Amino acid sequence: MKVTDHIQNAKDTLFSFEILPPLKGKSIQSIYEGIDPLMEFKPKFINVTYHREEFIYKERENGLLEKIAIRKRPGTVGICAAIMNKYDVDAIPHLICGGFSKEETENALIDLQFLGIDNVLALRGDSIKTESNFRPHKEGHAFAVDLIHQISDMNKGNYMMDDVQLEPTNFCIGAAGYPEKHFEAMNLDTDLLNVKRKVDAGASYIVTQMFFDNSKFFRFVDACRAIGITVPIIPGVKPVKTLAHISFLPKFFHIDYPIELSNELLKCKDNKAVEQVGIEWGIQQSKELKAYGVPCIHYYTMSNSTSVQEIAREVF
Ligand code: FAD
């Protein structure tokens, strides 16, 4: 079922969450162990992230370095199929531009359609870790909006081969939004216009980057509505969990902690204390978002669902 139909049928704020595929070599059991404790909150959909290749350098016998591409977390599509089969819940694969030619994207979408997957979250993807800027595949897309155009075209039956009678796909397309601005955007206004372009291209809902200050989300929603974006906007919530997160999350995701939260985090001496602050902040944040009437709250578990479970117990 499409995310937009789940939202339309809902009487209250929905619960959803996002997981990462396990590191290559680990079994799918670790995924189930993360999902099982969250099933009591009846998620309507579960997102599975996509991780592109990274480059590593291996020393050869002659002393020269060999550059090797590896994917540390493959399995997005297989995990989606396994989730739908085991839990009977919609699974949403993230589909990125990076590393894909348009034809590979088309073939990936055909696989998803055959598996009965109704939704995709269409993203540009980040740059490869060893590259400072995002570099598109030479036959691929440079921006999420171009990927969304391709999926929308397939939804109209327009594939890359134009000489064959083709059945339209029927994907509900999600796109990303950034209440605190995407780090590469010139300013919030140009970034908002990018969200509008993605919606105009066929995105039916927006999921936001994590944020810790609800007022930033509320301002983002108001600004979206003011420029004619009418689709559902789903807030992304991430509980801070470890001492390492304190600096990692702002650095990696380009977000700020509000002063009340940073003051509490500065008092923490160990991971347990951070986790407790993260849970309490997440409960407060989620209750306020729910009272505001958001269609769904999307939790970033980052492969660890215990904090999300504690929050959901108080909120859903
Ligand atoms: P875009 O919408 O293409 O925007 C990228 C930047 O380009 C923005 O600054 C935008 O303002 C700018 N821009 C857009 N069009 C133009 C134009 N024509 N000219 C100039 N500038 C332009 N990454 C992964 O690799 N895998 C995942 O599974 C994943 N899941 C995510 C889930 C969510 C909910 C979110 C919010 C992010 C996720 N990401 C994931 C990260 C995402 O891929 C990065 O944030 C990426 O840098 C941008 O992706 P986007 O789809 O927002 O890009």
CSV table of C-alpha atoms and ligand atoms in Angstrom, one decimal:
chain,number,residue,atom,x,y,z
A,1,MET,CA,0.0,0.0,0.0
A,2,LYS,CA,1.2,3.5,-0.8
A,3,VAL,CA,2.5,5.8,2.0
A,4,THR,CA,-0.1,8.4,0.9
A,5,ASP,CA,-2.9,5.9,1.4
A,6,HIS,CA,-1.6,4.9,4.8
A,7,ILE,CA,-1.7,8.6,5.7
A,8,GLN,CA,-5.1,9.2,4.3
A,9,ASN,CA,-6.6,6.2,6.1
A,10,ALA,CA,-5.0,7.1,9.5
A,11,LYS,CA,-7.0,8.5,12.4
A,12,ASP,CA,-3.9,9.6,14.3
A,13,THR,CA,-0.1,10.2,13.8
A,14,LEU,CA,1.5,7.1,12.3
A,15,PHE,CA,4.7,5.5,13.5
A,16,SER,CA,7.5,4.5,11.1
A,17,PHE,CA,11.2,3.9,11.3
A,18,GLU,CA,14.3,3.4,9.2
A,19,ILE,CA,16.9,0.7,9.4
A,20,LEU,CA,20.3,0.1,7.9
A,21,PRO,CA,21.3,-3.1,6.2
A,22,PRO,CA,23.8,-5.1,8.3
A,23,LEU,CA,27.5,-4.9,7.6
A,24,LYS,CA,28.4,-7.4,4.8
A,25,GLY,CA,28.8,-10.9,6.3
A,26,LYS,CA,26.3,-10.4,9.1
A,27,SER,CA,23.0,-12.3,8.9
A,28,ILE,CA,19.6,-10.8,8.5
A,29,GLN,CA,18.8,-12.0,12.1
A,30,SER,CA,20.4,-8.7,13.4
A,31,ILE,CA,17.8,-6.8,11.3
A,32,TYR,CA,14.9,-8.8,12.8
A,33,GLU,CA,16.2,-8.3,16.3
A,34,GLY,CA,16.0,-4.5,15.7
A,35,ILE,CA,12.5,-4.7,14.2
A,36,ASP,CA,10.9,-7.2,16.6
A,37,PRO,CA,10.7,-4.8,19.6
A,38,LEU,CA,9.1,-2.1,17.5
A,39,MET,CA,6.4,-4.2,16.0
A,40,GLU,CA,4.0,-3.6,19.0
A,41,PHE,CA,3.7,0.0,17.9
A,42,LYS,CA,2.3,-1.1,14.5
A,43,PRO,CA,4.5,0.7,12.0
A,44,LYS,CA,2.8,1.1,8.7
A,45,PHE,CA,6.0,1.1,6.8
A,46,ILE,CA,9.7,0.5,7.4
A,47,ASN,CA,12.4,2.2,5.4
A,48,VAL,CA,15.7,0.5,4.4
A,49,THR,CA,18.6,2.8,3.6
A,50,TYR,CA,20.9,2.3,0.6
A,51,HIS,CA,24.7,2.4,0.9
A,52,ARG,CA,26.8,2.9,-2.1
A,53,GLU,CA,30.3,1.7,-2.7
A,54,GLU,CA,33.4,3.0,-0.9
A,55,PHE,CA,36.9,2.9,-2.1
A,56,ILE,CA,39.7,1.2,-0.2
A,57,TYR,CA,43.3,0.8,-1.1
A,58,LYS,CA,45.0,-2.6,-0.9
A,59,GLU,CA,48.8,-3.0,-1.1
A,60,ARG,CA,49.9,-5.4,-3.8
A,61,GLU,CA,53.0,-7.6,-3.6
A,62,ASN,CA,55.0,-5.1,-5.7
A,63,GLY,CA,54.3,-2.4,-3.3
A,64,LEU,CA,51.8,-0.6,-5.5
A,65,LEU,CA,48.4,0.3,-4.1
A,66,GLU,CA,45.2,-1.1,-5.8
A,67,LYS,CA,42.0,0.9,-5.5
A,68,ILE,CA,39.1,-1.4,-4.8
A,69,ALA,CA,35.4,-0.5,-4.7
A,70,ILE,CA,33.4,-2.3,-1.9
A,71,ARG,CA,29.9,-2.0,-0.6
A,72,LYS,CA,29.9,-2.5,3.1
A,73,ARG,CA,26.1,-2.7,3.6
A,74,PRO,CA,24.5,-4.3,0.5
A,75,GLY,CA,21.1,-6.0,0.6
A,76,THR,CA,18.6,-3.1,0.7
A,77,VAL,CA,16.1,-4.8,-1.8
A,78,GLY,CA,16.5,-8.3,-0.3
A,79,ILE,CA,15.8,-6.9,3.2
A,80,CYS,CA,12.7,-5.1,2.0
A,81,ALA,CA,11.4,-8.3,0.5
A,82,ALA,CA,12.2,-10.2,3.7
A,83,ILE,CA,10.5,-7.6,5.9
A,84,MET,CA,7.3,-7.7,3.8
A,85,ASN,CA,7.3,-11.5,3.9
A,86,LYS,CA,8.0,-11.8,7.6
A,87,TYR,CA,6.0,-8.9,9.1
A,88,ASP,CA,3.4,-8.1,6.4
A,89,VAL,CA,4.4,-4.5,6.6
A,90,ASP,CA,5.3,-2.2,3.7
A,91,ALA,CA,9.0,-1.8,3.2
A,92,ILE,CA,10.4,1.2,1.5
A,93,PRO,CA,13.8,1.0,-0.2
A,94,HIS,CA,15.9,4.1,-0.6
A,95,LEU,CA,17.0,4.6,-4.1
A,96,ILE,CA,19.9,6.9,-4.9
A,97,CYS,CA,21.3,8.5,-8.0
A,98,GLY,CA,25.0,7.9,-7.0
A,99,GLY,CA,26.6,4.9,-8.7
A,100,PHE,CA,23.6,4.1,-10.9
A,101,SER,CA,23.2,4.6,-14.6
A,102,LYS,CA,19.7,5.4,-15.8
A,103,GLU,CA,19.3,1.9,-17.2
A,104,GLU,CA,20.4,0.3,-13.9
A,105,THR,CA,17.9,2.5,-12.1
A,106,GLU,CA,15.2,1.4,-14.5
A,107,ASN,CA,16.1,-2.3,-13.9
A,108,ALA,CA,16.2,-1.8,-10.2
A,109,LEU,CA,12.7,-0.3,-10.3
A,110,ILE,CA,11.4,-3.2,-12.4
A,111,ASP,CA,12.8,-5.6,-9.6
A,112,LEU,CA,10.9,-3.5,-7.0
A,113,GLN,CA,7.7,-3.6,-9.0
A,114,PHE,CA,7.9,-7.4,-9.4
A,115,LEU,CA,8.4,-7.7,-5.6
A,116,GLY,CA,5.2,-5.8,-4.9
A,117,ILE,CA,7.0,-2.8,-3.4
A,118,ASP,CA,4.7,0.2,-3.8
A,119,ASN,CA,7.0,3.0,-2.4
A,120,VAL,CA,10.5,4.3,-3.0
A,121,LEU,CA,12.3,7.1,-1.3
A,122,ALA,CA,14.2,8.9,-4.1
A,123,LEU,CA,17.5,10.5,-3.1
A,124,ARG,CA,20.6,11.9,-4.7
A,125,GLY,CA,22.9,10.1,-2.1
A,126,ASP,CA,26.0,11.5,-0.6
A,127,SER,CA,29.4,11.7,-2.2
A,128,ILE,CA,31.7,8.7,-1.8
A,129,LYS,CA,33.6,9.0,1.4
A,130,THR,CA,36.9,9.6,-0.3
A,131,GLU,CA,35.5,12.3,-2.6
A,132,SER,CA,34.8,15.8,-1.5
A,133,ASN,CA,31.9,16.4,-3.9
A,134,PHE,CA,29.1,14.3,-5.2
A,135,ARG,CA,29.9,12.9,-8.7
A,136,PRO,CA,27.1,11.5,-10.7
A,137,HIS,CA,27.5,8.3,-12.8
A,138,LYS,CA,28.3,9.4,-16.3
A,139,GLU,CA,25.0,7.8,-17.5
A,140,GLY,CA,23.1,8.7,-14.4
A,141,HIS,CA,21.3,11.5,-12.5
A,142,ALA,CA,22.9,14.5,-10.8
A,143,PHE,CA,20.0,15.4,-8.6
A,144,ALA,CA,17.1,13.6,-6.9
A,145,VAL,CA,14.6,15.6,-9.0
A,146,ASP,CA,16.0,13.8,-12.2
A,147,LEU,CA,15.5,10.4,-10.5
A,148,ILE,CA,12.0,11.4,-9.5
A,149,HIS,CA,11.3,12.4,-13.2
A,150,GLN,CA,12.5,8.9,-14.3
A,151,ILE,CA,10.2,7.1,-11.8
A,152,SER,CA,7.3,9.3,-12.7
A,153,ASP,CA,7.9,8.6,-16.4
A,154,MET,CA,7.8,4.9,-15.6
A,155,ASN,CA,4.6,5.4,-13.7
A,156,LYS,CA,3.2,6.7,-17.0
A,157,GLY,CA,4.6,3.8,-19.0
A,158,ASN,CA,7.6,5.7,-20.4
A,159,TYR,CA,10.6,3.6,-20.0
A,160,MET,CA,14.0,4.2,-21.7
A,161,MET,CA,13.1,2.0,-24.6
A,162,ASP,CA,10.4,3.9,-26.6
A,163,ASP,CA,9.7,1.3,-29.2
A,164,VAL,CA,7.9,-1.3,-27.0
A,165,GLN,CA,4.4,-1.3,-25.4
A,166,LEU,CA,5.1,-1.0,-21.7
A,167,GLU,CA,3.1,-1.4,-18.6
A,168,PRO,CA,3.2,1.6,-16.3
A,169,THR,CA,4.6,1.1,-12.8
A,170,ASN,CA,2.7,2.5,-9.8
A,171,PHE,CA,5.2,3.8,-7.3
A,172,CYS,CA,4.5,6.3,-4.6
A,173,ILE,CA,7.6,8.5,-4.5
A,174,GLY,CA,9.0,10.1,-1.4
A,175,ALA,CA,11.7,12.8,-1.3
A,176,ALA,CA,14.0,14.3,1.3
A,177,GLY,CA,13.6,17.8,2.9
A,178,TYR,CA,15.9,19.7,5.3
A,179,PRO,CA,14.4,21.9,8.0
A,180,GLU,CA,17.9,23.3,8.6
A,181,LYS,CA,18.9,23.4,4.9
A,182,HIS,CA,20.8,20.9,2.9
A,183,PHE,CA,24.5,21.6,3.5
A,184,GLU,CA,25.3,22.3,-0.1
A,185,ALA,CA,22.3,24.6,-0.8
A,186,MET,CA,23.1,28.3,-1.2
A,187,ASN,CA,20.3,29.2,1.3
A,188,LEU,CA,17.1,27.9,2.7
A,189,ASP,CA,15.0,29.5,0.0
A,190,THR,CA,16.8,27.8,-2.9
A,191,ASP,CA,16.7,24.5,-1.0
A,192,LEU,CA,12.9,24.9,-0.5
A,193,LEU,CA,12.5,25.5,-4.2
A,194,ASN,CA,14.4,22.3,-4.8
A,195,VAL,CA,11.8,20.5,-2.6
A,196,LYS,CA,9.1,22.1,-4.7
A,197,ARG,CA,10.7,20.9,-7.9
A,198,LYS,CA,10.8,17.4,-6.5
A,199,VAL,CA,7.1,17.5,-5.6
A,200,ASP,CA,6.3,19.0,-9.0
A,201,ALA,CA,8.3,16.1,-10.6
A,202,GLY,CA,6.1,13.6,-8.8
A,203,ALA,CA,7.1,13.2,-5.2
A,204,SER,CA,4.0,12.5,-3.1
A,205,TYR,CA,5.4,13.1,0.3
A,206,ILE,CA,8.5,14.5,2.0
A,207,VAL,CA,10.5,12.9,4.8
A,208,THR,CA,12.8,15.3,6.7
A,209,GLN,CA,16.4,15.1,7.8
A,210,MET,CA,16.6,14.6,11.6
A,211,PHE,CA,16.3,17.8,13.7
A,212,PHE,CA,16.2,18.4,17.4
A,213,ASP,CA,14.4,21.8,17.5
A,214,ASN,CA,10.7,21.4,16.6
A,215,SER,CA,10.4,25.1,15.9
A,216,LYS,CA,12.7,24.6,12.9
A,217,PHE,CA,10.4,21.9,11.6
A,218,PHE,CA,7.3,24.0,12.1
A,219,ARG,CA,9.0,26.9,10.2
A,220,PHE,CA,10.0,24.5,7.4
A,221,VAL,CA,6.4,23.3,7.0
A,222,ASP,CA,5.1,26.8,6.9
A,223,ALA,CA,7.6,27.8,4.3
A,224,CYS,CA,6.8,24.8,2.2
A,225,ARG,CA,3.1,25.5,2.4
A,226,ALA,CA,3.7,29.2,1.5
A,227,ILE,CA,5.3,28.2,-1.8
A,228,GLY,CA,2.6,25.7,-2.7
A,229,ILE,CA,3.9,22.4,-1.4
A,230,THR,CA,0.8,20.6,-0.3
A,231,VAL,CA,2.0,17.0,0.1
A,232,PRO,CA,2.4,15.4,3.6
A,233,ILE,CA,5.6,16.3,5.4
A,234,ILE,CA,6.9,13.6,7.7
A,235,PRO,CA,9.4,14.7,10.4
A,236,GLY,CA,12.5,12.6,11.1
A,237,VAL,CA,13.5,12.1,14.7
A,238,LYS,CA,16.7,10.6,15.9
A,239,PRO,CA,17.4,9.9,19.6
A,240,VAL,CA,21.0,10.9,20.6
A,241,LYS,CA,22.4,7.7,22.1
A,242,THR,CA,26.2,7.8,22.7
A,243,LEU,CA,28.9,10.2,23.7
A,244,ALA,CA,30.2,9.9,20.1
A,245,HIS,CA,26.9,11.1,18.7
A,246,ILE,CA,27.2,14.4,20.5
A,247,SER,CA,29.7,15.6,18.0
A,248,PHE,CA,29.0,13.1,15.2
A,249,LEU,CA,25.4,14.0,14.5
A,250,PRO,CA,25.9,17.8,14.0
A,251,LYS,CA,29.0,17.2,11.9
A,252,PHE,CA,27.7,14.4,9.7
A,253,PHE,CA,24.0,15.6,9.3
A,254,HIS,CA,24.6,19.4,9.4
A,255,ILE,CA,22.1,20.0,12.2
A,256,ASP,CA,22.2,21.9,15.5
A,257,TYR,CA,21.2,21.0,19.0
A,258,PRO,CA,19.1,23.6,20.7
A,259,ILE,CA,20.8,25.1,23.8
A,260,GLU,CA,18.6,23.2,26.3
A,261,LEU,CA,19.7,19.9,24.8
A,262,SER,CA,23.3,20.7,24.4
A,263,ASN,CA,23.4,21.8,28.1
A,264,GLU,CA,22.0,18.4,29.1
A,265,LEU,CA,24.4,16.5,26.8
A,266,LEU,CA,27.4,18.4,28.3
A,267,LYS,CA,26.5,17.0,31.7
A,268,CYS,CA,26.7,13.4,30.5
A,269,LYS,CA,29.7,11.3,31.6
A,270,ASP,CA,28.9,8.1,29.8
A,271,ASN,CA,26.7,6.5,27.0
A,272,LYS,CA,24.0,5.5,29.5
A,273,ALA,CA,23.5,9.1,30.5
A,274,VAL,CA,23.4,10.3,26.9
A,275,GLU,CA,20.9,7.6,26.0
A,276,GLN,CA,18.6,8.8,28.8
A,277,VAL,CA,18.8,12.4,27.7
A,278,GLY,CA,18.1,11.2,24.1
A,279,ILE,CA,15.1,9.3,25.2
A,280,GLU,CA,13.6,12.1,27.2
A,281,TRP,CA,14.3,14.7,24.4
A,282,GLY,CA,12.8,12.3,21.9
A,283,ILE,CA,9.6,11.8,24.0
A,284,GLN,CA,9.2,15.6,24.4
A,285,GLN,CA,9.8,16.2,20.7
A,286,SER,CA,7.5,13.5,19.6
A,287,LYS,CA,4.6,14.5,21.9
A,288,GLU,CA,4.9,18.0,20.5
A,289,LEU,CA,5.0,16.9,16.9
A,290,LYS,CA,2.0,14.7,17.5
A,291,ALA,CA,0.0,17.5,19.1
A,292,TYR,CA,0.9,19.7,16.1
A,293,GLY,CA,-0.8,17.0,13.9
A,294,VAL,CA,2.1,15.5,11.9
A,295,PRO,CA,0.9,12.6,9.7
A,296,CYS,CA,3.6,10.3,10.8
A,297,ILE,CA,6.8,10.4,12.9
A,298,HIS,CA,9.8,8.7,11.2
A,299,TYR,CA,12.5,7.4,13.6
A,300,TYR,CA,16.1,6.9,12.6
A,301,THR,CA,17.1,3.8,14.5
A,302,MET,CA,20.6,3.6,13.0
A,303,SER,CA,20.5,-0.2,13.7
A,304,ASN,CA,19.7,0.3,17.4
A,305,SER,CA,16.0,0.3,18.3
A,306,THR,CA,16.1,0.4,22.1
A,307,SER,CA,15.7,4.2,22.5
A,308,VAL,CA,13.0,4.4,19.8
A,309,GLN,CA,11.2,1.6,21.7
A,310,GLU,CA,11.3,3.7,24.9
A,311,ILE,CA,10.0,6.8,23.1
A,312,ALA,CA,7.3,5.0,21.2
A,313,ARG,CA,6.0,3.4,24.5
A,314,GLU,CA,5.3,7.0,25.7
A,315,VAL,CA,4.0,8.4,22.5
A,316,PHE,CA,2.1,5.8,20.5
B,1,FAD,P1,18.8,16.7,-3.9
B,1,FAD,O1,17.4,17.0,-3.7
B,1,FAD,O2,19.3,16.4,-5.3
B,1,FAD,O3,19.6,18.0,-3.4
B,1,FAD,C1,21.0,18.0,-3.2
B,1,FAD,C2,21.6,19.4,-3.2
B,1,FAD,O4,21.6,19.9,-4.5
B,1,FAD,C3,20.8,20.4,-2.4
B,1,FAD,O5,21.7,21.2,-1.8
B,1,FAD,C4,19.9,21.1,-3.4
B,1,FAD,O6,19.5,22.3,-2.9
B,1,FAD,C5,20.8,21.1,-4.5
B,1,FAD,N1,20.2,21.2,-5.9
B,1,FAD,C6,19.2,20.4,-6.3
B,1,FAD,N2,18.9,20.7,-7.6
B,1,FAD,C7,19.8,21.6,-8.0
B,1,FAD,C8,20.2,22.2,-9.2
B,1,FAD,N3,19.5,22.0,-10.3
B,1,FAD,N4,21.2,23.1,-9.2
B,1,FAD,C9,21.9,23.3,-8.1
B,1,FAD,N5,21.7,22.8,-6.9
B,1,FAD,C10,20.7,21.9,-6.9
B,1,FAD,N6,21.8,8.9,1.5
B,1,FAD,C11,22.2,7.7,1.1
B,1,FAD,O7,23.2,7.5,0.5
B,1,FAD,N7,21.4,6.6,1.3
B,1,FAD,C12,20.2,6.6,2.0
B,1,FAD,O8,19.6,5.6,2.2
B,1,FAD,C13,19.8,7.9,2.4
B,1,FAD,N8,18.6,8.1,3.1
B,1,FAD,C14,18.2,9.3,3.4
B,1,FAD,C15,16.9,9.5,4.0
B,1,FAD,C16,16.4,10.7,4.4
B,1,FAD,C17,15.0,10.9,4.9
B,1,FAD,C18,17.3,11.9,4.2
B,1,FAD,C19,16.8,13.3,4.6
B,1,FAD,C20,18.5,11.7,3.6
B,1,FAD,C21,19.0,10.5,3.2
B,1,FAD,N9,20.2,10.3,2.6
B,1,FAD,C22,20.6,9.0,2.2
B,1,FAD,C23,21.2,11.4,2.5
B,1,FAD,C24,21.0,12.2,1.1
B,1,FAD,O9,21.3,11.3,0.1
B,1,FAD,C25,21.9,13.4,1.2
B,1,FAD,O10,21.5,14.3,2.1
B,1,FAD,C26,22.2,14.0,-0.2
B,1,FAD,O11,23.4,14.8,0.0
B,1,FAD,C27,21.1,14.8,-0.8
B,1,FAD,O12,20.1,14.0,-1.2
B,1,FAD,P2,18.7,14.7,-1.8
B,1,FAD,O13,17.9,13.6,-2.3
B,1,FAD,O14,18.2,15.6,-0.8
B,1,FAD,O15,19.4,15.6,-3.0
